[in-house]
Amino acid sequence: QVQLVESGGGLVQAGGSLRLSCAASGRTFSYYLMGWFRQAPGKEREFVASIYWNSGITTYANSVKGRFTMSRDNVKNTAYLQMNSLKPEDTAVYYCAVRALGASDFGSWGQGTQVTVSS
């Protein structure tokens, strides 16, 4: 089992920046793909970014491409989401999740961290 703890959320003005962290523990050798997702009030959860744990290859949603950067520190077992040029529509609860090697979906999720962007 993998445990994930997000941190770094908060209130920021439009145009500002935040860096989210996702600390992982447990069966860390099973990591394959780590992702960030977000859910705004009244909306469905949506994909934000992902990173292959071994290669570091990243993928982004079109809505955040060029503004957000996902990275990971293999030694610290921590993933990051650097969010720049934040917009009010980025306001949501942000979750990190892990897809284990051989799994077909993201099976472990964190508790989420709130990001609020004021206009």
PDB file of C-alpha atoms in Angstrom:
ATOM      1  CA  GLN A   1       0.000   0.000   0.000  1.00  0.00           C
ATOM      2  CA  VAL A   2       1.149   3.532  -0.782  1.00  0.00           C
ATOM      3  CA  GLN A   3       0.392   6.514   1.430  1.00  0.00           C
ATOM      4  CA  LEU A   4       0.318   9.975  -0.085  1.00  0.00           C
ATOM      5  CA  VAL A   5       0.250  13.325   1.727  1.00  0.00           C
ATOM      6  CA  GLU A   6      -0.205  16.572  -0.184  1.00  0.00           C
ATOM      7  CA  SER A   7       0.847  19.980   1.088  1.00  0.00           C
ATOM      8  CA  GLY A   8       1.491  23.470  -0.186  1.00  0.00           C
ATOM      9  CA  GLY A   9      -1.991  24.635  -0.990  1.00  0.00           C
ATOM     10  CA  GLY A  10      -3.303  28.035   0.026  1.00  0.00           C
ATOM     11  CA  LEU A  11      -4.768  31.338  -1.076  1.00  0.00           C
ATOM     12  CA  VAL A  12      -2.998  33.305  -3.788  1.00  0.00           C
ATOM     13  CA  GLN A  13      -3.882  36.194  -6.071  1.00  0.00           C
ATOM     14  CA  ALA A  14      -4.300  35.700  -9.782  1.00  0.00           C
ATOM     15  CA  GLY A  15      -0.938  35.688 -11.478  1.00  0.00           C
ATOM     16  CA  GLY A  16       0.774  34.281  -8.419  1.00  0.00           C
ATOM     17  CA  SER A  17       2.517  30.973  -7.828  1.00  0.00           C
ATOM     18  CA  LEU A  18       2.286  27.986  -5.518  1.00  0.00           C
ATOM     19  CA  ARG A  19       4.223  24.747  -5.248  1.00  0.00           C
ATOM     20  CA  LEU A  20       2.404  21.633  -4.165  1.00  0.00           C
ATOM     21  CA  SER A  21       4.198  18.646  -2.710  1.00  0.00           C
ATOM     22  CA  CYS A  22       3.133  15.019  -2.533  1.00  0.00           C
ATOM     23  CA  ALA A  23       5.116  12.906  -0.083  1.00  0.00           C
ATOM     24  CA  ALA A  24       4.850   9.171  -0.676  1.00  0.00           C
ATOM     25  CA  SER A  25       5.572   6.288   1.660  1.00  0.00           C
ATOM     26  CA  GLY A  26       4.918   2.572   1.728  1.00  0.00           C
ATOM     27  CA  ARG A  27       5.485   0.353  -1.317  1.00  0.00           C
ATOM     28  CA  THR A  28       7.539   2.984  -3.099  1.00  0.00           C
ATOM     29  CA  PHE A  29       9.212   0.414  -5.343  1.00  0.00           C
ATOM     30  CA  SER A  30       5.863  -0.145  -7.023  1.00  0.00           C
ATOM     31  CA  TYR A  31       5.550   3.384  -8.374  1.00  0.00           C
ATOM     32  CA  TYR A  32       5.032   3.620 -12.074  1.00  0.00           C
ATOM     33  CA  LEU A  33       3.096   6.787 -12.728  1.00  0.00           C
ATOM     34  CA  MET A  34       2.241   9.632 -10.367  1.00  0.00           C
ATOM     35  CA  GLY A  35      -0.404  12.154 -11.189  1.00  0.00           C
ATOM     36  CA  TRP A  36      -1.997  15.366 -10.009  1.00  0.00           C
ATOM     37  CA  PHE A  37      -5.730  15.803 -10.320  1.00  0.00           C
ATOM     38  CA  ARG A  38      -8.079  18.551  -9.196  1.00  0.00           C
ATOM     39  CA  GLN A  39     -11.738  18.951  -8.386  1.00  0.00           C
ATOM     40  CA  ALA A  40     -13.523  22.278  -8.278  1.00  0.00           C
ATOM     41  CA  PRO A  41     -16.870  22.721  -6.497  1.00  0.00           C
ATOM     42  CA  GLY A  42     -19.686  21.269  -8.550  1.00  0.00           C
ATOM     43  CA  LYS A  43     -17.335  19.820 -11.135  1.00  0.00           C
ATOM     44  CA  GLU A  44     -15.888  16.413 -11.823  1.00  0.00           C
ATOM     45  CA  ARG A  45     -12.337  15.571 -10.950  1.00  0.00           C
ATOM     46  CA  GLU A  46      -9.965  16.287 -13.806  1.00  0.00           C
ATOM     47  CA  PHE A  47      -6.446  15.326 -14.760  1.00  0.00           C
ATOM     48  CA  VAL A  48      -3.778  18.009 -14.330  1.00  0.00           C
ATOM     49  CA  ALA A  49      -0.369  16.403 -14.835  1.00  0.00           C
ATOM     50  CA  SER A  50       1.518  13.147 -14.522  1.00  0.00           C
ATOM     51  CA  ILE A  51       5.084  11.896 -14.391  1.00  0.00           C
ATOM     52  CA  TYR A  52       6.620   8.500 -15.007  1.00  0.00           C
ATOM     53  CA  TRP A  53       8.558   7.841 -11.838  1.00  0.00           C
ATOM     54  CA  ASN A  54      11.634   6.261 -13.424  1.00  0.00           C
ATOM     55  CA  SER A  55      12.039   8.306 -16.586  1.00  0.00           C
ATOM     56  CA  GLY A  56      10.643  11.641 -15.419  1.00  0.00           C
ATOM     57  CA  ILE A  57       8.573  12.018 -18.590  1.00  0.00           C
ATOM     58  CA  THR A  58       5.653  14.367 -17.958  1.00  0.00           C
ATOM     59  CA  THR A  59       2.223  14.964 -19.446  1.00  0.00           C
ATOM     60  CA  TYR A  60      -0.029  17.967 -18.879  1.00  0.00           C
ATOM     61  CA  ALA A  61      -3.620  18.939 -19.406  1.00  0.00           C
ATOM     62  CA  ASN A  62      -3.998  21.608 -22.074  1.00  0.00           C
ATOM     63  CA  SER A  63      -5.447  23.998 -19.508  1.00  0.00           C
ATOM     64  CA  VAL A  64      -2.207  24.088 -17.495  1.00  0.00           C
ATOM     65  CA  LYS A  65       0.412  23.479 -20.168  1.00  0.00           C
ATOM     66  CA  GLY A  66       3.095  26.157 -20.058  1.00  0.00           C
ATOM     67  CA  ARG A  67       2.063  27.289 -16.571  1.00  0.00           C
ATOM     68  CA  PHE A  68       2.439  24.175 -14.402  1.00  0.00           C
ATOM     69  CA  THR A  69       5.486  21.959 -14.064  1.00  0.00           C
ATOM     70  CA  MET A  70       5.525  18.545 -12.424  1.00  0.00           C
ATOM     71  CA  SER A  71       8.724  17.049 -11.084  1.00  0.00           C
ATOM     72  CA  ARG A  72       9.822  14.362  -8.643  1.00  0.00           C
ATOM     73  CA  ASP A  73      12.628  13.644  -6.226  1.00  0.00           C
ATOM     74  CA  ASN A  74      13.295   9.905  -6.230  1.00  0.00           C
ATOM     75  CA  VAL A  75      15.412  10.090  -3.083  1.00  0.00           C
ATOM     76  CA  LYS A  76      12.748  11.908  -1.077  1.00  0.00           C
ATOM     77  CA  ASN A  77       9.891   9.974  -2.727  1.00  0.00           C
ATOM     78  CA  THR A  78       8.178  13.286  -3.286  1.00  0.00           C
ATOM     79  CA  ALA A  79       6.476  14.775  -6.316  1.00  0.00           C
ATOM     80  CA  TYR A  80       5.949  18.460  -6.886  1.00  0.00           C
ATOM     81  CA  LEU A  81       3.620  20.632  -8.898  1.00  0.00           C
ATOM     82  CA  GLN A  82       4.958  24.112  -9.540  1.00  0.00           C
ATOM     83  CA  MET A  83       2.029  26.312 -10.492  1.00  0.00           C
ATOM     84  CA  ASN A  84       2.734  29.696 -12.053  1.00  0.00           C
ATOM     85  CA  SER A  85       0.481  32.366 -13.568  1.00  0.00           C
ATOM     86  CA  LEU A  86      -2.412  31.047 -11.543  1.00  0.00           C
ATOM     87  CA  LYS A  87      -5.940  31.880 -12.625  1.00  0.00           C
ATOM     88  CA  PRO A  88      -9.203  31.910 -10.646  1.00  0.00           C
ATOM     89  CA  GLU A  89     -10.301  28.875 -12.652  1.00  0.00           C
ATOM     90  CA  ASP A  90      -7.408  26.927 -11.123  1.00  0.00           C
ATOM     91  CA  THR A  91      -9.236  27.049  -7.796  1.00  0.00           C
ATOM     92  CA  ALA A  92      -9.859  23.457  -6.671  1.00  0.00           C
ATOM     93  CA  VAL A  93      -8.827  20.726  -4.293  1.00  0.00           C
ATOM     94  CA  TYR A  94      -5.682  19.168  -5.708  1.00  0.00           C
ATOM     95  CA  TYR A  95      -4.993  15.473  -5.231  1.00  0.00           C
ATOM     96  CA  CYS A  96      -1.969  13.364  -5.999  1.00  0.00           C
ATOM     97  CA  ALA A  97      -2.306   9.737  -6.941  1.00  0.00           C
ATOM     98  CA  VAL A  98      -0.107   6.796  -7.824  1.00  0.00           C
ATOM     99  CA  ARG A  99      -0.576   4.111 -10.422  1.00  0.00           C
ATOM    100  CA  ALA A 100       1.424   1.049  -9.512  1.00  0.00           C
ATOM    101  CA  LEU A 101       3.410  -1.030 -11.962  1.00  0.00           C
ATOM    102  CA  GLY A 102       1.040  -3.434 -13.659  1.00  0.00           C
ATOM    103  CA  ALA A 103      -2.066  -1.594 -12.541  1.00  0.00           C
ATOM    104  CA  SER A 104      -4.588  -0.156 -14.961  1.00  0.00           C
ATOM    105  CA  ASP A 105      -5.622   2.854 -12.906  1.00  0.00           C
ATOM    106  CA  PHE A 106      -4.538   5.175 -10.122  1.00  0.00           C
ATOM    107  CA  GLY A 107      -5.122   3.113  -6.999  1.00  0.00           C
ATOM    108  CA  SER A 108      -3.709   5.259  -4.205  1.00  0.00           C
ATOM    109  CA  TRP A 109      -4.835   8.811  -3.494  1.00  0.00           C
ATOM    110  CA  GLY A 110      -3.930  11.544  -1.050  1.00  0.00           C
ATOM    111  CA  GLN A 111      -6.381  13.545   1.029  1.00  0.00           C
ATOM    112  CA  GLY A 112      -6.077  16.648  -1.130  1.00  0.00           C
ATOM    113  CA  THR A 113      -4.948  20.220  -0.592  1.00  0.00           C
ATOM    114  CA  GLN A 114      -7.035  23.315  -1.290  1.00  0.00           C
ATOM    115  CA  VAL A 115      -5.820  25.896  -3.799  1.00  0.00           C
ATOM    116  CA  THR A 116      -7.775  29.131  -4.006  1.00  0.00           C
ATOM    117  CA  VAL A 117      -6.919  31.810  -6.558  1.00  0.00           C
ATOM    118  CA  SER A 118      -8.538  35.198  -6.041  1.00  0.00           C
ATOM    119  CA  SER A 119      -9.184  37.621  -8.888  1.00  0.00           C
TER     120      SER A 119
END
